[in-house]
XYZ file of C-alpha atoms in Angstrom:
625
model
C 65.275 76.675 -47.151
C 66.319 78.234 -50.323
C 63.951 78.709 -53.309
C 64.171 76.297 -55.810
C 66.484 77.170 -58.895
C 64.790 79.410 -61.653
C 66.635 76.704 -64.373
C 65.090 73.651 -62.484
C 62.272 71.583 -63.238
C 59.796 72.741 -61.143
C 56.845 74.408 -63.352
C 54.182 76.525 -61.258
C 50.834 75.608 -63.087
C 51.206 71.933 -63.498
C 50.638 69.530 -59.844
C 51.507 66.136 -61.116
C 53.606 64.755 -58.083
C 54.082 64.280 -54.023
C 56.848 64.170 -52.767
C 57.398 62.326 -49.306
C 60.784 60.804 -47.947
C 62.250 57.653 -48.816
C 62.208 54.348 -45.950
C 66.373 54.979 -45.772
C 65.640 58.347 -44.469
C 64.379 56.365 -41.512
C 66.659 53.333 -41.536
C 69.851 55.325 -42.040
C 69.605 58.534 -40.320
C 67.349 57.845 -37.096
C 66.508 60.636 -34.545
C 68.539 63.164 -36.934
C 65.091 63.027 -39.010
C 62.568 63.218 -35.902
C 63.353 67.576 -35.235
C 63.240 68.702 -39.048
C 60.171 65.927 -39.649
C 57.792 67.929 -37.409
C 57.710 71.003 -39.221
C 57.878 69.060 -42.702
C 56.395 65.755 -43.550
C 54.981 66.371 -47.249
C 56.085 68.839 -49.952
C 53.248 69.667 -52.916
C 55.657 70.369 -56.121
C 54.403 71.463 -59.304
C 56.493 69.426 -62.089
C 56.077 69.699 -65.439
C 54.764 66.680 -67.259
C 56.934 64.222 -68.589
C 59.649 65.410 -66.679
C 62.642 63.118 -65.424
C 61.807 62.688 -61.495
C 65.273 61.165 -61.067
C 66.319 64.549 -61.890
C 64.256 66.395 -59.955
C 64.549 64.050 -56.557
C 68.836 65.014 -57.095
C 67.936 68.611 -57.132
C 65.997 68.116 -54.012
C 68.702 66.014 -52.590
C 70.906 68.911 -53.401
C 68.822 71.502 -51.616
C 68.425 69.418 -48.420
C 72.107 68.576 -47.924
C 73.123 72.488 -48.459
C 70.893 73.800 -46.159
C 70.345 70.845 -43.396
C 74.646 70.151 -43.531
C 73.510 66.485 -43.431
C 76.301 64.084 -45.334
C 74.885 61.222 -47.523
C 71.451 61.854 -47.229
C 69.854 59.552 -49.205
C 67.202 60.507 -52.610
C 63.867 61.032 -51.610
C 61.427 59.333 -53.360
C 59.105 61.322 -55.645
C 55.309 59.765 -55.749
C 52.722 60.533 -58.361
C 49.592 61.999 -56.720
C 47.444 60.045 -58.578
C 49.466 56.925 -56.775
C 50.065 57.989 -53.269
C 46.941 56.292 -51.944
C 48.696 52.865 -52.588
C 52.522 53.819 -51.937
C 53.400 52.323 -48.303
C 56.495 52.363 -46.771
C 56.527 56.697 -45.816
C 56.807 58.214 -42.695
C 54.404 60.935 -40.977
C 50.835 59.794 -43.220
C 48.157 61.428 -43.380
C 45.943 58.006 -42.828
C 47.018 54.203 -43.462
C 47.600 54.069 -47.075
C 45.314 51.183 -49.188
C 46.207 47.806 -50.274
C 45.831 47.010 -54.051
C 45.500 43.255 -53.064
C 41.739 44.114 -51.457
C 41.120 45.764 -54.554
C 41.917 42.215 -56.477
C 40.397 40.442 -53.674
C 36.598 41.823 -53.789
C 36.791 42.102 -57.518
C 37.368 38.668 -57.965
C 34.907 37.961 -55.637
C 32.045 40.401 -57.286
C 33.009 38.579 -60.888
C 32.970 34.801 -58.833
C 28.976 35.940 -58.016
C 28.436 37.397 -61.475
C 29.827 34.132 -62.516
C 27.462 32.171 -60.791
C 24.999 34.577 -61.848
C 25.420 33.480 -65.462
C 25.606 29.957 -64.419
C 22.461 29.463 -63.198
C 20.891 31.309 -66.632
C 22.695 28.715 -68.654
C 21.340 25.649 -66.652
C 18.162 26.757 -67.159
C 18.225 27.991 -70.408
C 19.519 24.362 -71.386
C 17.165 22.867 -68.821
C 14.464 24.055 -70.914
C 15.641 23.382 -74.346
C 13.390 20.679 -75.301
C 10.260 23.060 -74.268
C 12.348 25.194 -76.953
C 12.926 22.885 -79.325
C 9.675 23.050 -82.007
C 9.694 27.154 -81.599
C 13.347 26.249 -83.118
C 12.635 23.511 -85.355
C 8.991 25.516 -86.846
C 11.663 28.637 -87.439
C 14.484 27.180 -89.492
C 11.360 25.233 -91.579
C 10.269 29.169 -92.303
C 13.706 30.115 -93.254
C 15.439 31.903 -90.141
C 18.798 30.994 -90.457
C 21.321 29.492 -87.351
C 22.544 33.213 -87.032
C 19.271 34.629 -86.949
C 18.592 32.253 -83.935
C 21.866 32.839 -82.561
C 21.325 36.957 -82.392
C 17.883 35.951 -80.803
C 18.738 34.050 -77.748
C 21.904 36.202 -77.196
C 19.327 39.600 -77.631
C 17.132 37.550 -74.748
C 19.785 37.496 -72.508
C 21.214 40.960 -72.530
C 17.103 41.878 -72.239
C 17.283 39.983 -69.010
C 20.496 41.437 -68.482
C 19.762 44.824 -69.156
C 16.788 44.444 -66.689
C 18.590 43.112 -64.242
C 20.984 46.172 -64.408
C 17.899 48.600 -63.394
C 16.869 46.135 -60.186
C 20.698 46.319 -59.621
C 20.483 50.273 -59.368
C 17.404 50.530 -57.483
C 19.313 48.168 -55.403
C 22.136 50.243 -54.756
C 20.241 53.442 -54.064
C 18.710 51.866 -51.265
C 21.201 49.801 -49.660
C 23.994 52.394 -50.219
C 23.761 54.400 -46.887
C 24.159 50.676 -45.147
C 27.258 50.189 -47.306
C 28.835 53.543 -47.130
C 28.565 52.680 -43.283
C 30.388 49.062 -43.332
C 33.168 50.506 -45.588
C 33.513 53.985 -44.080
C 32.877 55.638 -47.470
C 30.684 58.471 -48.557
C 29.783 57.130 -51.783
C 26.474 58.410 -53.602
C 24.372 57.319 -56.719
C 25.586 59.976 -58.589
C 29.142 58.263 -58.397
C 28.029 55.650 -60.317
C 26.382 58.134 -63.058
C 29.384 59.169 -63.542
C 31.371 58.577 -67.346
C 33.800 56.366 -66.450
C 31.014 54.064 -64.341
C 28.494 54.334 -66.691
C 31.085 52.688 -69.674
C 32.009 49.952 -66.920
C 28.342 49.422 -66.584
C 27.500 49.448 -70.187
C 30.416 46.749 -70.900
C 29.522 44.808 -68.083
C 26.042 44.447 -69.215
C 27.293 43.475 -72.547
C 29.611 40.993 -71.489
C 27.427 39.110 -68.799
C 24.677 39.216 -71.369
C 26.850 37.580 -74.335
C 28.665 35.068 -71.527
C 25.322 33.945 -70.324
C 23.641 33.616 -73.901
C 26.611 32.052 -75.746
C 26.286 28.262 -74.475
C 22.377 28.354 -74.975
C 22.304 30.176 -78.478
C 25.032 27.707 -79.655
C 22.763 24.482 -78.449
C 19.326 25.712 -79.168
C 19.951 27.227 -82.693
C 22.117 23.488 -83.757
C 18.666 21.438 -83.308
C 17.659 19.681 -86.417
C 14.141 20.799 -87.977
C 12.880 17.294 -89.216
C 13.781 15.453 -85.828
C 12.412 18.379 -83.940
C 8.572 18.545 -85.570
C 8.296 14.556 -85.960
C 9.473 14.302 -81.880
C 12.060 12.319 -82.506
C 14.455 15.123 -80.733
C 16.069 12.708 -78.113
C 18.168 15.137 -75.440
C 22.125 14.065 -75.822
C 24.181 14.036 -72.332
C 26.113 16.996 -73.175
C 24.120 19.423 -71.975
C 22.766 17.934 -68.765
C 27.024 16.864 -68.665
C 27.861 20.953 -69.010
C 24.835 21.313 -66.460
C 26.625 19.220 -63.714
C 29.894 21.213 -64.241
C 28.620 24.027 -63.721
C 26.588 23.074 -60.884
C 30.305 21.776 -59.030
C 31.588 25.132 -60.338
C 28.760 27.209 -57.944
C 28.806 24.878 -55.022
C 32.710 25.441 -55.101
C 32.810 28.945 -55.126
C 30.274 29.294 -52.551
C 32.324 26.903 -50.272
C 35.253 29.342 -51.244
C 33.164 32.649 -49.861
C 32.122 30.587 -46.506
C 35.431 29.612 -45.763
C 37.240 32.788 -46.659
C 34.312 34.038 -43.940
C 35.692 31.707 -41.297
C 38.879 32.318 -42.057
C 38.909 36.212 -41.241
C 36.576 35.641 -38.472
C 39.303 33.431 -36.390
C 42.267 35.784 -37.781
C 40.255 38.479 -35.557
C 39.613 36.729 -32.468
C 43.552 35.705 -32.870
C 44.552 38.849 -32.946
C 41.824 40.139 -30.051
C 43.852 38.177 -27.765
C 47.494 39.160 -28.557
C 49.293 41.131 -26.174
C 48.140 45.050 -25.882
C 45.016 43.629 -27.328
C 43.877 41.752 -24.260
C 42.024 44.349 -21.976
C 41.620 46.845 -25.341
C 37.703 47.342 -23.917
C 38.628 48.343 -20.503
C 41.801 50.595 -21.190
C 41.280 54.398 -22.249
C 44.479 55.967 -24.133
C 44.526 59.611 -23.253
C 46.788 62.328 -25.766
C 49.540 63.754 -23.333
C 50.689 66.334 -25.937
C 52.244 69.494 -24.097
C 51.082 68.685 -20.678
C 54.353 69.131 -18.235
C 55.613 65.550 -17.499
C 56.250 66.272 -14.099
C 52.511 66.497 -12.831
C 51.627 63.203 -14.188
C 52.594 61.570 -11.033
C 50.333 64.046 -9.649
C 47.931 63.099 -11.355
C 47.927 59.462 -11.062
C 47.628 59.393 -7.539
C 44.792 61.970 -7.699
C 42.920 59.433 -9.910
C 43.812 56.498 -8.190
C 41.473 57.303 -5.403
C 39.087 56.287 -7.680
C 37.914 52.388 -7.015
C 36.859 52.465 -10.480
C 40.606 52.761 -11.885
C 42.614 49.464 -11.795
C 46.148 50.958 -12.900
C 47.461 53.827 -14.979
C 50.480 54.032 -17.317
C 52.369 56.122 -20.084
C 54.102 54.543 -22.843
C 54.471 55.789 -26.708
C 50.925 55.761 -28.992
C 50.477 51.888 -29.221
C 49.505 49.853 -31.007
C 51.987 51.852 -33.699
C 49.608 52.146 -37.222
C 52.035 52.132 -40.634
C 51.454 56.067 -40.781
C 52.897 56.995 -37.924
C 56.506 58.346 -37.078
C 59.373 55.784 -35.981
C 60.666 55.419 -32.648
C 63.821 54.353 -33.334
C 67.125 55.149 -31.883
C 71.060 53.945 -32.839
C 72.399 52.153 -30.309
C 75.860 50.944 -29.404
C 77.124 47.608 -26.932
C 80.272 48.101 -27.124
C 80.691 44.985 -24.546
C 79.633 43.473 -27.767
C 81.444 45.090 -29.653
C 78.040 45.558 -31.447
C 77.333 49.329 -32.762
C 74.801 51.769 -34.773
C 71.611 49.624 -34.239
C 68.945 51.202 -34.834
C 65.910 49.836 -33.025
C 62.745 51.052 -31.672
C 62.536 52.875 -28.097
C 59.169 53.159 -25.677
C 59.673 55.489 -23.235
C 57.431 54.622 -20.234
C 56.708 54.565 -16.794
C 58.002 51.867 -14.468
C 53.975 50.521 -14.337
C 54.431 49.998 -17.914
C 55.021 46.198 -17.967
C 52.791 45.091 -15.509
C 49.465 47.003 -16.612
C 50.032 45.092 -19.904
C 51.515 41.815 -18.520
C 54.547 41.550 -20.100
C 56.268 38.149 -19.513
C 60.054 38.458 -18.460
C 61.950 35.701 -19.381
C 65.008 37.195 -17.114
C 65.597 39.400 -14.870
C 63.169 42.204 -13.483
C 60.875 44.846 -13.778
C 61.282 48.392 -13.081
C 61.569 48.693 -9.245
C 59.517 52.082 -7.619
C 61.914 52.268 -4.667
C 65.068 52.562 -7.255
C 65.697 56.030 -8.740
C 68.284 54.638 -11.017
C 65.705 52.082 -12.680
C 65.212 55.881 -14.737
C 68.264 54.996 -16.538
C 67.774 51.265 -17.374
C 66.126 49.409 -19.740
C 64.513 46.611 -20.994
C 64.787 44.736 -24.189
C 62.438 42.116 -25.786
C 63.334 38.656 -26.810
C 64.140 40.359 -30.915
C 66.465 42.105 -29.506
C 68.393 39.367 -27.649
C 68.015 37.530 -30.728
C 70.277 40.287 -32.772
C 72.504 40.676 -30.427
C 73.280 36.526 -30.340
C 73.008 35.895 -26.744
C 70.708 34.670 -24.410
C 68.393 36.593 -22.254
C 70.616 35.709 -19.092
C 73.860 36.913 -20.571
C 72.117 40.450 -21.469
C 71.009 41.022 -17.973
C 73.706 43.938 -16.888
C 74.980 44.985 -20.283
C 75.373 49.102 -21.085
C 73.190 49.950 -23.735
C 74.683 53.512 -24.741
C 71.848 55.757 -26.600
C 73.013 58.214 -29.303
C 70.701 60.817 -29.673
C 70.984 64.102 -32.037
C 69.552 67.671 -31.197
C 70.110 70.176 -33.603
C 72.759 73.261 -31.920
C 73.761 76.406 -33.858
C 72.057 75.256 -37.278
C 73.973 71.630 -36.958
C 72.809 67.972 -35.239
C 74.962 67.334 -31.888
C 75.311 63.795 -31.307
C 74.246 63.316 -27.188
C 74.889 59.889 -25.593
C 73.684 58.489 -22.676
C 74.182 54.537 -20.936
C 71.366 52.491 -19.635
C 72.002 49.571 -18.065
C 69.647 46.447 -19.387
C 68.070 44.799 -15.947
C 65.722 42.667 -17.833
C 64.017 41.070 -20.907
C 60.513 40.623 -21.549
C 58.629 37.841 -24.063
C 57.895 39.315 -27.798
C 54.727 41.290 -27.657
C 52.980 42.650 -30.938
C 52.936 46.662 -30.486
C 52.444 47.195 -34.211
C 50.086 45.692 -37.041
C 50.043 41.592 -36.887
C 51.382 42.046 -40.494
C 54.612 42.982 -39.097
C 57.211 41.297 -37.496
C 58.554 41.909 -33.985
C 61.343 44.353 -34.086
C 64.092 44.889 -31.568
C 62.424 46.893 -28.742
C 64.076 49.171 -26.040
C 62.084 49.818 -23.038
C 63.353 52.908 -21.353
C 62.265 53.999 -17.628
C 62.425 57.175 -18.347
C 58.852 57.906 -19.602
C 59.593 61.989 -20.460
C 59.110 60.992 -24.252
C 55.939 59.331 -23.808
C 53.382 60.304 -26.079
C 49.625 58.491 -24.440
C 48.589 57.839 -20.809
C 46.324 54.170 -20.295
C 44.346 54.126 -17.884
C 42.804 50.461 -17.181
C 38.831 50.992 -15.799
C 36.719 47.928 -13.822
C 33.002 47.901 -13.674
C 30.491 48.526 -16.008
C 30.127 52.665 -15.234
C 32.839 53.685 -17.362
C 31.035 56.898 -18.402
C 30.411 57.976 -14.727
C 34.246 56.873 -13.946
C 35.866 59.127 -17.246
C 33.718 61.721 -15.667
C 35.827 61.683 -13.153
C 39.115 60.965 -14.490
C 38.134 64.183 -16.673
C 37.134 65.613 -13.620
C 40.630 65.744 -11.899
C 42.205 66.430 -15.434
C 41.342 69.522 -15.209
C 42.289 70.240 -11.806
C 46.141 69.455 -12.985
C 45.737 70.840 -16.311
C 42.732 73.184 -16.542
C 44.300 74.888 -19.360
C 44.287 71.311 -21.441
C 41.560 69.380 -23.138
C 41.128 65.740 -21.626
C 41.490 63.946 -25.171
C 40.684 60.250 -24.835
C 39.618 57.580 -26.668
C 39.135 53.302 -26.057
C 42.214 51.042 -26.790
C 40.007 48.934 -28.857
C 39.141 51.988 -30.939
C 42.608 51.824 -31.813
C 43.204 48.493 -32.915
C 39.804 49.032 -34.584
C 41.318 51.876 -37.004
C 44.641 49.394 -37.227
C 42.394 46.186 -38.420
C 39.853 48.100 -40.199
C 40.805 46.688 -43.301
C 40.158 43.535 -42.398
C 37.303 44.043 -39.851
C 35.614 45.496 -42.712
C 36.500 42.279 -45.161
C 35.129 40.191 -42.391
C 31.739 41.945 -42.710
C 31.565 41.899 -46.590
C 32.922 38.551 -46.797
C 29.407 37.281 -44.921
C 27.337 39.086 -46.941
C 28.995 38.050 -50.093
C 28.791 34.536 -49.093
C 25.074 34.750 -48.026
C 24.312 36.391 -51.807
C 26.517 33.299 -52.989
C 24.843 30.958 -51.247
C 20.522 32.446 -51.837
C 22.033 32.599 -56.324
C 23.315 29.209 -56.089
C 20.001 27.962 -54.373
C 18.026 29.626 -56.271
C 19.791 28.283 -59.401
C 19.316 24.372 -57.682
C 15.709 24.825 -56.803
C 14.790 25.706 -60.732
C 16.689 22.692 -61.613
C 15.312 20.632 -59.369
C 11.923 21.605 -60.273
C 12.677 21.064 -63.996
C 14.045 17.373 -63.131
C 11.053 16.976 -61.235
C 8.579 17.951 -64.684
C 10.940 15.990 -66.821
C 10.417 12.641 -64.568
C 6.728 13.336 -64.096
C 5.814 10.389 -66.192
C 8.567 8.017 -64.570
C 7.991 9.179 -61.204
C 4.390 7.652 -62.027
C 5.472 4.611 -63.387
C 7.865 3.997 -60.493
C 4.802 4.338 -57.829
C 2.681 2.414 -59.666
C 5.238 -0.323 -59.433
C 5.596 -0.138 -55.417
C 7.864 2.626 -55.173
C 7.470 4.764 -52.241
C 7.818 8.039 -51.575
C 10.620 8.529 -50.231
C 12.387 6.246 -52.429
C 11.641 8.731 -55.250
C 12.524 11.713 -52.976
C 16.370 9.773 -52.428
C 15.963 8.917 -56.477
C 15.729 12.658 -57.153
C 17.758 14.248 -54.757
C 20.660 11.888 -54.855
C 22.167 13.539 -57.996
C 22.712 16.835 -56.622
C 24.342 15.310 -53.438
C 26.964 13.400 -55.667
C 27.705 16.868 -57.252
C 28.117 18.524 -54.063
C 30.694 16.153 -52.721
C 32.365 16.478 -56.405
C 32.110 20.028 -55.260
C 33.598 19.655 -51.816
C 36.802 17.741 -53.825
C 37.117 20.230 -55.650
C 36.333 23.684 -53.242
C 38.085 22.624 -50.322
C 41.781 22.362 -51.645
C 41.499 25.434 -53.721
C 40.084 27.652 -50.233
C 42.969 26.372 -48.664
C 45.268 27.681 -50.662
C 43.810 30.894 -51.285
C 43.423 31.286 -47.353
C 46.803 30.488 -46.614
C 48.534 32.606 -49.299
C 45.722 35.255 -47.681
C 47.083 34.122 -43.930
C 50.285 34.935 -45.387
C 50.252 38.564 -45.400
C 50.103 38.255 -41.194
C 53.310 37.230 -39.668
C 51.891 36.028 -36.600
C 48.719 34.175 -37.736
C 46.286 31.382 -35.903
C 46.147 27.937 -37.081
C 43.656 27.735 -39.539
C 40.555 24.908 -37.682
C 40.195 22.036 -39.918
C 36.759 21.195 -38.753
C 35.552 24.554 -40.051
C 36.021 22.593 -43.495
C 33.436 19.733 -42.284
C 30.874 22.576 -40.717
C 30.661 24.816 -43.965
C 30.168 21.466 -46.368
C 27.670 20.269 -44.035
C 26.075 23.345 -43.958
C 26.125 23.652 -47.312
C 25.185 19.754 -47.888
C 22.281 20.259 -45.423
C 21.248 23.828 -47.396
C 21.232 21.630 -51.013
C 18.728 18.767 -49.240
C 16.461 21.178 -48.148
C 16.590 23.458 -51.598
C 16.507 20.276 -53.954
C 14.158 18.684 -51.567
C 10.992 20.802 -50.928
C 10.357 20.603 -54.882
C 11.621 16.729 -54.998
C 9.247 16.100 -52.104
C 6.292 17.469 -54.598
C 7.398 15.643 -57.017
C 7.203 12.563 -54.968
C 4.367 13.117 -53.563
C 1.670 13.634 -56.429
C -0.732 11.338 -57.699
C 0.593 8.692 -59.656
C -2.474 8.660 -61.900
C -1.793 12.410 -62.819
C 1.579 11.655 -63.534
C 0.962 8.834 -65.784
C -1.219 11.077 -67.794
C 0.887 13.707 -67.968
C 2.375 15.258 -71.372
């Protein structure tokens, strides 16, 4: 390739941008990519900043189309470094790129706890505002002023704030190797000592501490001195009315954090049973690579001696991940009069469909005692779909392949007819995310990529011993690379695997803050009823009538709670569930099992100190100041 002009933009000391190749490359130009893609997938260019990367993806444009002779190549896409972690859509990654949207997701989740957080200090800072109320009253009679007494209850809560951010690190310091393991990081402490962390932590502490004072400071600081020192302070509704809100406002979101648990939970076991998914435990994928195609037959039947091996296949690297290369090919039926499609091709083995029990909906599979099954193919039900027929009508059609191999510096066009002998039921070979593309399935299994190899029993160790045993009597000169099918699908779903572990541990710290936050309300009720607890005994009340008098509250509010929580999870499950194409129907009685676990979690919080409550003598109570 020729070196970029000495007038272009292209600056030597100054690496701002990636450069990787636009989705059209793909779409438009199919296998003419694939030969000049494996010797270049990324290109590091310095540019200088603020330059115009329209003008800089033309000259590269330029370059490519001089020296590949390719006509109407399309503009590859120049990416900021700083934003290729996020860009999806390129061919030939490194690793799957992230999702922003998780990013949003477990933010708002961490500021929905820290939320709750401050909830519970403003319930019982108001809880306690009578106890409050003379230190107030006896103040603004010495001359301290309502923003005195405002800066003072505000200063207590960033001090509990403040000291809460030092449990929080000590926290973190020791919990972080467990966390670096569930998220496949290799964050330390000194990450969050960091500038940019440390002003994040600093502002957080600031504005949790001013959030969680602000309701109190306003309410304690407005008491009136003369009704305060002569007793005659009598407590309005408002507060214990802003107490219940915020009490529907915790049970909510912890209702939200359950179900979003559930949710992910049955999105996984949906997907655990797709097709390629099914046997994921028992199947081994081995890396072909270089190994010469014509011993594998060879080498099946020397590991099929084995009892140990149920069947053995080769096929492309399923399931496909988003960073790997396409396997697409143009295609012409020209009985069809349908031409240039460019759809996805697996080249396998005629054992292909039946080791992963593909359904045909008509005609057959590939037939051992039929050399000229090599040339024919199979479609899936997409690709009957594009073509507008039914899967009868394509049985016998000529599928002619187009594919380009570069000769003399320039891409030959080489075509070659299959005829289509059957079609096979939709089967997910990439991320759930996706939707089912038109798929090929070609007899001819010299382009496969993986072997599978499908194990029984409970020895697999002993049996890959074994299989590596008589790898390396066919190819002694090759390493026996292998790895578990469900490793694969592991690294596909990670994202979410990983969400689904987070998730319950986030909705366990949800739920312990919000009981924590009902217990010390409940035991405040319980002291602020002492006296009419007593009363009530006295009169014939029993105990238990009390407990139901006490407790009966904070059930009301949870089923205003459950009103509330449940139609607001569904939605944000569903728009979540949205993301997947193919997607289980969400189980409405997980709804009725996560309120009644949460019901039945409330009882027993509210209840232990209720139960107290009820329980003590009514003589003590009376007396009681």
């Amino acid at each position: 390739m020729k070196d970029f002009p000495s007038n272009s933009h292209f600056k030597p000391d100054f690496i701002a941008n990636c450069i990787a190749l636009n989705p059209l490359w793909k779409q438009n130009n199919g296998d003419r990519i694939n030969s000049w893609m494996d010797s270049f997938s990324y290109s590091f260019i310095n540019v200088e900043a603020g330059t115009d990367l329209s003008k800089v993806s033309e000259t590269l444009r330029q370059i490519f189309q001089d020296n590949i002779n390719w006509e109407n190549l399309p503009r590859p896409v120049l990416v900021p470094l700083r934003d290729i972690h996020f860009t999806t859509g390129l061919l030939f990654e490194l690793e799957a790129p992230g999702d922003k949207a998780h990013l949003y997701i477990f933010g708002s989740i961490g500021l929905l706890i820290m939320g709750m957080a401050c909830i519970n200090y403003m319930n019982l800072a108001t809880a306690r505002s009578i106890r409050r109320s003379r230190e107030v009253g006896l103040r603004k009679t010495l001359g301290i002023n309502k923003i005195t007494l405002i800066i003072q209850f505000i200063g207590e809560s960033l001090l509990m704030t403040v000291l809460a951010l030092v449990l929080a690190l000590i926290l973190v310091a020791l919990f972080l190797p467990s966390f670096n393991g569930l998220t496949v990081k290799n964050f330390s402490v000194l990450s969050i000592l960091q500038a940019e962390s440390l002003y994040l932590l600093i502002g957080a502490v600031v504005a949790v501490g001013i959030f969680a004072g602000s309701y109190p400071a306003f309410y304690l600081s407005s008491f009136r001195p003369a009704e305060v020192l002569k007793g005659k302070l009598v407590a309005d509704r408002a507060p214990e009315n802003f107490r219940k809100i915020l009490v529907v406002i915790q049970i909510s979101i912890t209702l939200l954090l359950l179900m979003g648990t559930y949710a992910i939970h049955d999105q996984l076991v949906f997907i655990d049973r797709m097709k390629l998914s099914e046997f994921k435990d028992q199947i081994i994928t081995v890396r072909l690579g270089s190994v010469a195609t014509d011993k594998i037959p060879l080498y099946k039947q020397l590991a099929r001696q084995d009892p140990s091996i149920q069947e053995i296949s080769v096929g492309p690297h399923f399931p496909r991940r988003e960073n790997f290369g396409n396997m697409q090919r143009s295609l012409n039926f020209r009985q069809l009069e349908k031409a240039n499609l460019s759809w996805d091709q697996a080249d396998v083995d005629f054992d292909f469909p039946s080791m992963f029990r593909l359904e045909f909906l008509a005609g057959r599979n590939f037939s051992l005692g039929n050399p000229a099954d090599t040339s024919a193919v199979i479609l899936n039900e997409a690709a009957v779909k594009e073509l507008g027929i039914t899967p009868e009508k394509a049985l016998g059609l000529q599928a002619e392949d187009i594919a380009y191999y570069e000769k003399n510096g320039e891409m030959v066009p080489v075509k070659t007819k299959h005829q289509v002998i059957g079609v096979v039921a939709d089967f997910s070979y990439a991320s759930a995310r996706k939707a089912i593309e038109p798929l090929v399935i070609s007899g001819q299994s010299k382009g496969a990529e993986m072997m599978y190899i499908k194990m029984q029993g409970k020895e697999f160790p002993k049996t890959i011993d074994r299989l590596m045993s008589s790898w390396k009597q066919i190819y002694p000169a090759t390493p026996f690379q292998f790895w578990f099918m469900d490793e694969e699908f592991g690294r596909l779903y990670q994202t979410e695997r990983q969400m689904a572990e987070v998730f319950k541990y986030l909705a366990f710290i949800a739920m312990l803050i919000a009981c924590l936050g009902l217990f010390g309300l409940a035991s405040f009720t319980a002291e602020q009823k002492t006296k009419e607890i007593g009363i009530r005994k006295v009169l014939g009340a029993s105990s238990l009538q009390v407990l139901l008098m006490l407790t009966s509250r904070y059930v009301k509010l949870t089923l205003i709670s459950f009103a509330i929580g449940i139609p607001i999870s569904f939605v944000v499950i569903r728009s979540w569930m949205e993301t997947f194409v193919y997607k289980t129907d969400m189980a409405y009685w997980l709804y009725l099992w996560a309120c009644i676990m949460i019901l039945a979690v409330t009882l027993i919080t509210v209840g232990i100190e209720s139960l107290r409550a009820a329980r003590a003598n009514p003589a003590d109570s009376i007396r009681h100041e």
